[in-house]
Structure formats: C-alpha cells, structure tokens
Amino acid sequence: MIGVGKIKQYSNVLDKPLSKGKQEVSLSAFSFLFSELVQYNQTQVDNIAELERRLEDAGYSVGARVLELLCHREKGNRRETRLLGILSFVHSTVWKVLFGKVADSLEKGTEHEDEYMISEKELLVNRFISIPKDMGTFNCGAFVAGIVRGVLDSAGFPAVVTAHFVPVEGQQRPRTTILIKFAEEVLRREARLG
Amino acid sequence: MATTACFIIVSRNDIPIYEAEVGSAVKREDVAHLHQFILHAAQDIVQDLAWTTSAMFLKAIDRFNDLVVSVYVTAGHTRLMLLHDSRNDDGIKSFFQEVHELYIKIILNPLYLPGSRITSSHFDTKVRALARKYL
C-alpha cells in the first residue's frame, strides 16, 4: 500500500544509532523533575551539607556520561589533555549542550594557582527555586557543580567543585559562581607537560 | 588465516570491565593467561602515553614476540586494548571506533555504574561480530 511507513523495531538499545537526538527539552518538565529531586533528597537528610553532597553526587554521574558523549559527538574523538583545554570544553561545549548557551565567564583565581571560576548570572537549575532564610548559604547549583566535577574527574583532572552565590550590585538576585579547585597532581602534571 | 586476538576494556581505575578472546584461531587455555598478562603489563605504557597526545587511537604501543598491543583511549580514560598478531591498522582502528560507540551506549544507561563489569550478553555478541568483521 502506498504511504504506509515502515517502523524499524529495535530489539536492544545497542542497535539504535547514537544520533544527535532532540536538542531541546521542555524547561518546565525539567524544573518539575529537578524540584522533585531536591525535595526527595531533603526528606532523606538531616543537614544542609549532606543535601549538597547528594545533589553533587547526582550531578557527578551526569557529568561522567556527558563527557564521553560530547567528546564523541562534538569533538570528533579528540581528548583533552591540558588544563585550559578541558576548562574551555566545560565552559563552552558542555554549557551549550546542557543549558543552551555558553557560560557567562571563565576566570582564573587571583589568590591561588589552582582555582578557577565559572560564573553565570542565573543558573538554569536555580531559576524557579528560592532558598528560605534558614538554609543559609545552600545553593541548588550544587547539582551543576557535581556535573562539572564529573566531567573533570573522568577526564583525569580531579578537583573540588562548589557553587556559591555572589551578590552583585544593581541586581536583585545574586550571581552564581562555580569554584573549581584542582588537586595537586593536576598542577604537577601540567607543569611537567610544559 | 587464523589470527590470535585478545580484547579487553580497562576502566579508569585499572579494573578490567570486559574481556574476550576474539581471534579466529583455536582457543588454548595456556595461551589465554599469557595474553592477559601481556595486556596488563602494557598498562603502564598506556598511562604515560595517554597524556602526550589528544588523539584517541594510540596504535601499537608494545610488542611481545610477534604479538602487538594496540590501544584506544576514550575521553573518560577508559582503555580499549587489543592484543593481536596481524598488521591490519585500518581494520583495528575501525574496530575500536565501533566498540567505542557501543561502549558509550552502555554507559549512558543511568543504572550502569561506570567502572563496573559489562555483563550484557548483547554487547558480547556485537563485539564478537565486529571482531569477525574487522579483524
């Protein structure tokens, strides 16, 4: 019969092609899912540090997978071996694929050699979240910090990554900064590679 | 022509997560152990070499008698290592690229813990089919 489409039945996910897939996901769907994630974790922990750690761990598994997938899709199978390379990969490619835009800025810390900061005026995950006063400095951006830590760790650049609110004049909502502090061995290896 | 080939996938933490003898020669028990030993010994070389280049395919990095070890390192530092006696560089590169795609599909599974053994029999079947095709 003319016009009957033939649907290919894939028996196993390994047979499906690794295509680009849909580029966009509904923001409201994601926000609902993320808020449920935060609320679920809130019921399981007693304090804020534990909640931040759980969100970070959730982000870590995303980061590890995102690294492999993006290096394959976007970079045509070239790995990153240098510090600045992996940082600009996170700052542009990862941010563009996850949030639809590159991060606002990437800066090197002035006080310590091993600190770098990625700043964003308003993190996508925080857009519909407000923090109650009694939670102090808690930031749901810990999820994004976990993603960055997952990417860096899997690529061989172990680091401690945290998310902070930085108040900015003339703006009602504070800016979010992801602070990346690399481990000793990363700096030693960078120095060795010259 | 019968070829010996032993293929393993080693995770970032130096734990083998998948092993297969994919050569077309008859499998002998004593030789299988030797193959694994050679592959494990080549790990140190891979770790140093991985940081010197941004390419993923590292070609032949070590020899033992007439057996050659070729390695392909992914972005997450997972090593696909092949011990073989043939000299078919292009075939080996294509084999690695196809297995890399399969590996990405495996780790995209949110229920798969990266660094744990790959137990999917479908993955096993596909890897062996690819080996027959390219090696």
XYZ file of C-alpha atoms in Angstrom:
329
model
C 0.000 0.000 0.000
C 1.312 3.464 -0.773
C 2.020 5.700 2.155
C 2.450 3.063 4.823
C 5.537 3.894 6.804
C 7.775 1.093 7.923
C 8.782 1.378 11.561
C 12.067 -0.246 12.414
C 11.782 -2.272 15.573
C 14.999 -2.095 17.578
C 15.255 -5.003 19.937
C 18.055 -3.562 22.010
C 19.398 -0.106 22.746
C 22.807 -1.182 21.459
C 21.357 -1.431 17.980
C 20.000 2.095 17.979
C 22.207 4.719 16.351
C 23.897 7.295 18.568
C 22.281 10.211 16.762
C 22.131 13.839 17.842
C 18.629 13.314 19.126
C 16.261 16.091 20.133
C 18.176 19.222 21.010
C 15.602 20.684 23.337
C 13.802 19.524 26.425
C 10.857 21.355 27.976
C 12.103 23.715 30.707
C 9.018 23.247 32.852
C 9.322 19.463 32.693
C 12.933 19.696 33.779
C 12.113 22.171 36.555
C 9.450 19.871 37.954
C 11.804 16.925 37.846
C 14.606 18.885 39.476
C 12.371 20.229 42.218
C 11.222 16.695 42.978
C 14.841 15.585 43.122
C 15.646 18.309 45.652
C 12.552 17.647 47.725
C 13.166 13.907 47.793
C 16.705 14.423 48.996
C 15.530 16.921 51.588
C 13.422 14.253 53.270
C 16.371 11.888 53.453
C 18.962 14.105 55.132
C 19.339 15.996 58.406
C 21.558 18.886 57.402
C 22.446 21.131 54.506
C 25.931 19.773 53.872
C 24.521 16.314 53.320
C 21.879 17.694 50.930
C 24.531 19.494 48.920
C 26.626 16.356 48.765
C 23.697 14.317 47.460
C 22.907 16.832 44.740
C 26.571 16.835 43.800
C 26.646 13.064 43.543
C 23.584 13.153 41.295
C 25.382 15.651 39.078
C 28.587 13.608 39.099
C 27.020 10.678 37.262
C 25.581 13.074 34.680
C 28.993 14.667 34.186
C 30.799 11.383 33.602
C 28.370 10.425 30.845
C 28.212 13.885 29.301
C 31.996 13.908 28.859
C 32.078 10.669 26.874
C 29.061 11.554 24.777
C 30.128 15.075 23.894
C 33.696 14.153 23.052
C 32.281 11.634 20.640
C 29.590 13.852 19.137
C 31.045 17.317 19.156
C 34.767 16.927 19.101
C 35.215 14.065 16.662
C 37.056 11.847 19.095
C 39.778 14.163 20.323
C 40.549 14.009 24.024
C 41.566 16.919 26.229
C 44.948 16.590 27.866
C 45.614 20.154 29.007
C 44.022 22.129 31.826
C 42.913 25.122 29.764
C 41.579 22.763 27.132
C 39.300 20.919 29.494
C 38.173 24.167 31.171
C 37.161 25.768 27.899
C 35.473 22.494 26.926
C 33.349 22.715 30.094
C 32.770 26.433 29.742
C 31.578 26.339 26.130
C 30.657 22.891 24.816
C 29.169 21.356 27.955
C 27.298 24.505 28.918
C 25.966 24.966 25.396
C 24.619 21.427 25.194
C 23.166 21.377 28.707
C 21.865 24.937 29.082
C 21.628 26.250 25.526
C 24.263 28.965 25.913
C 27.921 29.250 26.848
C 28.721 30.168 30.444
C 28.988 33.881 31.188
C 32.627 33.926 32.165
C 35.642 31.807 32.992
C 38.219 33.356 35.317
C 41.420 32.296 36.974
C 41.558 32.793 40.720
C 43.873 35.546 41.892
C 44.762 34.183 45.298
C 45.605 30.572 44.466
C 47.203 28.987 41.430
C 44.822 26.068 41.373
C 41.485 27.909 41.468
C 39.243 28.736 38.544
C 35.734 30.172 38.463
C 32.888 29.805 36.017
C 30.239 32.451 36.578
C 26.651 32.620 35.496
C 24.158 35.412 36.055
C 21.383 32.930 36.776
C 21.855 29.180 36.681
C 19.103 27.469 34.723
C 18.502 24.988 37.512
C 18.024 27.799 40.058
C 15.585 29.813 38.017
C 12.459 28.591 39.764
C 13.993 27.956 43.174
C 14.091 30.315 46.131
C 16.113 29.469 49.206
C 14.422 30.002 52.599
C 16.377 32.214 55.042
C 17.078 29.425 57.498
C 19.002 27.414 54.925
C 21.799 29.921 54.877
C 24.253 29.503 52.058
C 22.717 26.437 50.460
C 22.753 26.536 46.665
C 20.948 24.098 44.382
C 23.702 24.853 41.918
C 25.480 22.059 43.767
C 23.942 19.849 41.087
C 25.755 21.772 38.369
C 28.929 21.741 40.463
C 28.569 17.967 40.529
C 28.255 17.847 36.740
C 31.458 19.867 36.364
C 33.237 17.666 38.889
C 32.069 14.568 36.995
C 33.444 15.902 33.720
C 36.779 16.949 35.207
C 37.237 13.801 37.274
C 36.501 11.446 34.389
C 38.882 13.341 32.140
C 41.681 12.869 34.663
C 41.648 16.306 36.354
C 40.460 15.624 39.908
C 39.088 18.755 41.532
C 36.863 20.017 44.329
C 33.968 21.938 42.790
C 31.477 24.055 44.721
C 28.722 26.512 43.879
C 28.465 29.902 45.594
C 26.193 32.888 45.498
C 27.995 36.161 44.884
C 25.944 39.305 45.493
C 26.176 41.813 42.690
C 25.285 45.491 42.947
C 22.370 46.673 40.942
C 20.979 43.175 40.637
C 18.339 41.719 42.864
C 19.332 38.057 42.556
C 22.947 37.205 43.277
C 25.246 35.809 40.630
C 26.257 32.149 40.891
C 29.898 31.164 40.733
C 31.163 27.622 40.316
C 34.515 27.447 42.062
C 36.930 24.773 40.801
C 39.948 23.876 42.908
C 42.245 21.394 41.199
C 44.168 18.703 43.043
C 47.960 18.827 43.449
C 48.675 16.141 40.890
C 46.909 18.079 38.133
C 49.174 21.090 38.589
C 52.264 18.905 38.783
C 51.313 17.127 35.571
C 50.565 20.438 33.837
C 53.972 21.734 34.844
C 55.595 18.550 33.597
C 53.819 18.751 30.235
C 55.069 22.310 29.858
C 44.210 -17.285 8.143
C 43.946 -17.930 11.833
C 44.666 -14.869 13.956
C 45.088 -14.659 17.697
C 43.463 -11.657 19.298
C 42.587 -10.818 22.881
C 40.456 -7.770 23.594
C 39.915 -6.170 26.997
C 38.314 -2.948 28.203
C 40.009 -1.439 31.248
C 38.339 1.331 33.221
C 39.981 4.497 34.510
C 40.715 2.786 37.831
C 42.688 -0.024 36.179
C 39.946 -2.584 36.633
C 39.129 -4.746 33.600
C 35.436 -4.411 32.867
C 35.228 -6.629 29.808
C 37.379 -9.408 28.334
C 37.056 -11.501 25.197
C 39.228 -13.751 23.069
C 38.195 -12.669 19.603
C 40.746 -14.312 17.362
C 39.773 -16.947 14.829
C 42.458 -19.371 15.980
C 41.644 -22.244 18.276
C 41.433 -21.063 21.868
C 44.052 -22.652 24.089
C 43.906 -22.349 27.857
C 47.609 -21.742 28.493
C 47.880 -19.020 25.893
C 44.864 -17.132 27.249
C 46.638 -16.447 30.539
C 49.713 -15.198 28.744
C 47.589 -12.816 26.689
C 46.034 -11.289 29.778
C 49.454 -10.932 31.395
C 50.861 -9.084 28.398
C 47.901 -6.729 28.299
C 48.185 -5.929 31.988
C 51.899 -5.268 31.643
C 51.210 -2.758 28.880
C 49.047 -0.621 31.163
C 51.929 1.499 32.461
C 52.984 2.453 28.975
C 49.430 3.432 28.108
C 49.078 5.653 31.123
C 52.140 7.683 30.250
C 51.375 7.806 26.557
C 47.778 8.906 27.032
C 48.856 12.322 28.289
C 51.169 13.113 25.409
C 48.587 13.174 22.641
C 44.992 14.268 22.199
C 44.212 11.529 19.703
C 42.216 8.551 20.886
C 43.786 5.778 18.804
C 47.301 5.068 20.074
C 48.300 2.423 17.529
C 50.820 -0.209 18.547
C 52.437 0.625 21.848
C 54.112 -2.592 22.937
C 55.388 -5.858 21.460
C 55.915 -9.316 22.851
C 57.472 -11.864 20.479
C 55.264 -11.437 17.457
C 52.215 -10.164 19.327
C 51.426 -6.461 19.249
C 49.352 -4.440 21.715
C 47.201 -1.646 20.285
C 45.268 0.740 22.485
C 42.397 3.191 22.054
C 41.797 5.638 24.930
C 38.379 7.265 25.345
C 37.640 10.713 26.779
C 36.937 9.233 30.181
C 40.273 7.406 30.118
C 38.722 4.014 29.557
C 41.218 1.910 27.600
C 40.222 -0.477 24.850
C 43.224 -2.772 24.455
C 43.751 -5.326 21.727
C 46.492 -7.940 21.602
C 46.925 -9.272 18.088
C 49.379 -10.664 15.608
C 48.060 -9.104 12.412
C 49.176 -5.784 10.984
C 45.807 -4.510 9.835
C 45.944 -0.955 11.248
C 42.856 0.413 9.497
C 40.744 -2.576 10.411
C 41.819 -2.274 14.023
C 41.025 1.447 14.098
C 37.529 0.851 12.703
C 37.001 -1.972 15.186
C 37.949 0.337 18.067
C 35.666 3.108 16.853
C 32.673 0.805 16.590
C 33.285 -0.694 20.022
C 33.672 2.841 21.398
C 30.174 3.672 20.169
C 28.792 0.537 21.790
C 30.586 1.447 24.999
C 29.052 4.943 25.023
C 25.597 3.447 24.656
C 26.313 1.171 27.625
C 27.467 3.944 29.937
C 24.547 6.209 29.005
C 22.408 3.753 30.921
C 21.708 5.573 34.230
C 21.590 2.262 36.044
C 25.065 1.278 34.904
C 27.806 2.193 37.371
C 30.821 3.424 35.394
C 33.752 1.171 36.216
C 31.723 -1.951 36.863
C 31.783 -5.063 34.708
C 29.807 -5.073 31.476
C 27.537 -8.092 31.726
C 25.240 -7.553 28.753
C 25.272 -10.621 26.514
C 24.059 -8.499 23.613
C 27.172 -6.355 23.948
C 29.284 -9.503 23.917
C 27.607 -10.771 20.752
C 28.071 -7.472 18.987
C 31.739 -7.170 19.917
C 32.464 -10.652 18.618
C 30.584 -9.894 15.391
C 32.613 -6.700 14.938
C 35.818 -8.618 15.573
C 34.959 -11.128 12.879
C 34.154 -8.271 10.528
C 37.229 -6.096 11.039
C 39.991 -8.353 12.297
